[in-house]
């Protein structure tokens, strides 16, 4: 039951993370295209990585549920991995802009 709730609530977090990533494009207006490729990679990671991690962990959790195994830890692990990637992308973005 907890796994299903996490699978259903994770997209809400993904939307928020993707929106912040899309709005982070405004942070690059200060360098007017001179920021480099790392900034573009960071924005791509912030927009798409939460969804990719959710998709992978969601499928893995569903497979574990079908096999009657404990699966809530898969979604928790997915949220942690997505958060680590997201924070790393934010750091990469803001170091590339300065």
Short mmCIF file of C-alpha atoms in Angstrom, two decimals:
data_model
loop_
_atom_site.label_atom_id
_atom_site.label_comp_id
_atom_site.label_asym_id
_atom_site.label_seq_id
_atom_site.Cartn_x
_atom_site.Cartn_y
_atom_site.Cartn_z
CA UNK A 1 0.00 0.00 0.00
CA UNK A 2 2.80 2.43 0.89
CA UNK A 3 4.53 1.64 -2.40
CA UNK A 4 1.46 2.50 -4.42
CA UNK A 5 1.06 5.78 -2.56
CA UNK A 6 4.70 6.64 -3.21
CA UNK A 7 4.36 5.75 -6.90
CA UNK A 8 1.34 8.05 -7.14
CA UNK A 9 2.83 10.95 -5.15
CA UNK A 10 6.28 10.97 -6.76
CA UNK A 11 5.04 12.64 -9.99
CA UNK A 12 3.95 15.65 -7.92
CA UNK A 13 7.56 16.03 -6.79
CA UNK A 14 8.75 15.46 -10.36
CA UNK A 15 6.54 18.28 -11.64
CA UNK A 16 7.93 20.64 -9.02
CA UNK A 17 11.50 19.64 -9.77
CA UNK A 18 11.00 19.99 -13.52
CA UNK A 19 9.37 23.39 -13.08
CA UNK A 20 12.30 24.60 -10.98
CA UNK A 21 14.66 23.27 -13.64
CA UNK A 22 12.77 25.10 -16.37
CA UNK A 23 12.75 28.32 -14.36
CA UNK A 24 16.48 27.94 -13.80
CA UNK A 25 16.96 28.91 -17.43
CA UNK A 26 16.46 32.47 -16.22
CA UNK A 27 19.60 32.10 -14.12
CA UNK A 28 21.59 31.70 -17.31
CA UNK A 29 20.44 35.02 -18.75
CA UNK A 30 23.26 36.75 -16.88
CA UNK A 31 25.94 35.04 -18.95
CA UNK A 32 24.15 35.40 -22.33
CA UNK A 33 25.28 32.08 -23.82
CA UNK A 34 28.82 32.19 -22.42
CA UNK A 35 28.12 29.84 -19.51
CA UNK A 36 29.27 26.72 -21.31
CA UNK A 37 27.88 23.26 -21.89
CA UNK A 38 27.80 22.31 -18.22
CA UNK A 39 24.91 24.70 -17.63
CA UNK A 40 22.91 23.16 -20.47
CA UNK A 41 23.58 19.67 -19.11
CA UNK A 42 22.56 20.79 -15.61
CA UNK A 43 19.25 22.20 -16.83
CA UNK A 44 18.56 19.02 -18.78
CA UNK A 45 19.30 16.95 -15.70
CA UNK A 46 17.02 19.09 -13.54
CA UNK A 47 14.13 18.82 -16.00
CA UNK A 48 14.36 15.18 -17.05
CA UNK A 49 16.22 13.18 -14.38
CA UNK A 50 13.38 13.14 -11.82
CA UNK A 51 11.08 11.58 -14.42
CA UNK A 52 13.63 9.01 -15.55
CA UNK A 53 14.40 7.97 -11.98
CA UNK A 54 10.67 7.80 -11.17
CA UNK A 55 10.01 5.67 -14.24
CA UNK A 56 12.83 3.24 -13.47
CA UNK A 57 12.07 2.95 -9.76
CA UNK A 58 8.32 2.76 -10.40
CA UNK A 59 8.69 -0.12 -12.83
CA UNK A 60 11.10 -1.88 -10.50
CA UNK A 61 8.71 -1.41 -7.57
CA UNK A 62 5.75 -2.71 -9.56
CA UNK A 63 7.71 -5.79 -10.59
CA UNK A 64 8.62 -6.40 -6.94
CA UNK A 65 4.96 -5.96 -5.94
CA UNK A 66 3.87 -8.52 -8.54
CA UNK A 67 6.48 -10.94 -7.21
CA UNK A 68 5.03 -10.40 -3.68
CA UNK A 69 8.24 -8.85 -2.33
CA UNK A 70 8.75 -5.73 -0.25
CA UNK A 71 8.94 -2.78 -2.61
CA UNK A 72 8.52 0.47 -0.69
CA UNK A 73 12.27 0.80 -0.23
CA UNK A 74 12.67 0.90 -4.03
CA UNK A 75 10.62 4.09 -4.23
CA UNK A 76 12.39 5.61 -1.24
CA UNK A 77 15.73 4.78 -2.87
CA UNK A 78 14.48 6.30 -6.12
CA UNK A 79 13.53 9.52 -4.35
CA UNK A 80 16.95 9.69 -2.70
CA UNK A 81 18.76 9.07 -6.01
CA UNK A 82 16.63 11.70 -7.76
CA UNK A 83 17.34 14.20 -5.00
CA UNK A 84 21.10 13.58 -5.17
CA UNK A 85 21.14 14.01 -8.96
CA UNK A 86 18.99 17.11 -8.67
CA UNK A 87 21.19 18.75 -6.04
CA UNK A 88 24.30 17.91 -8.07
CA UNK A 89 22.71 19.48 -11.16
CA UNK A 90 21.83 22.61 -9.16
CA UNK A 91 25.40 22.89 -7.93
CA UNK A 92 26.67 22.41 -11.48
CA UNK A 93 24.31 25.10 -12.75
CA UNK A 94 25.13 27.72 -10.17
CA UNK A 95 28.88 27.15 -10.37
CA UNK A 96 28.70 27.41 -14.16
CA UNK A 97 26.77 30.68 -14.04
CA UNK A 98 29.16 32.44 -11.64
#
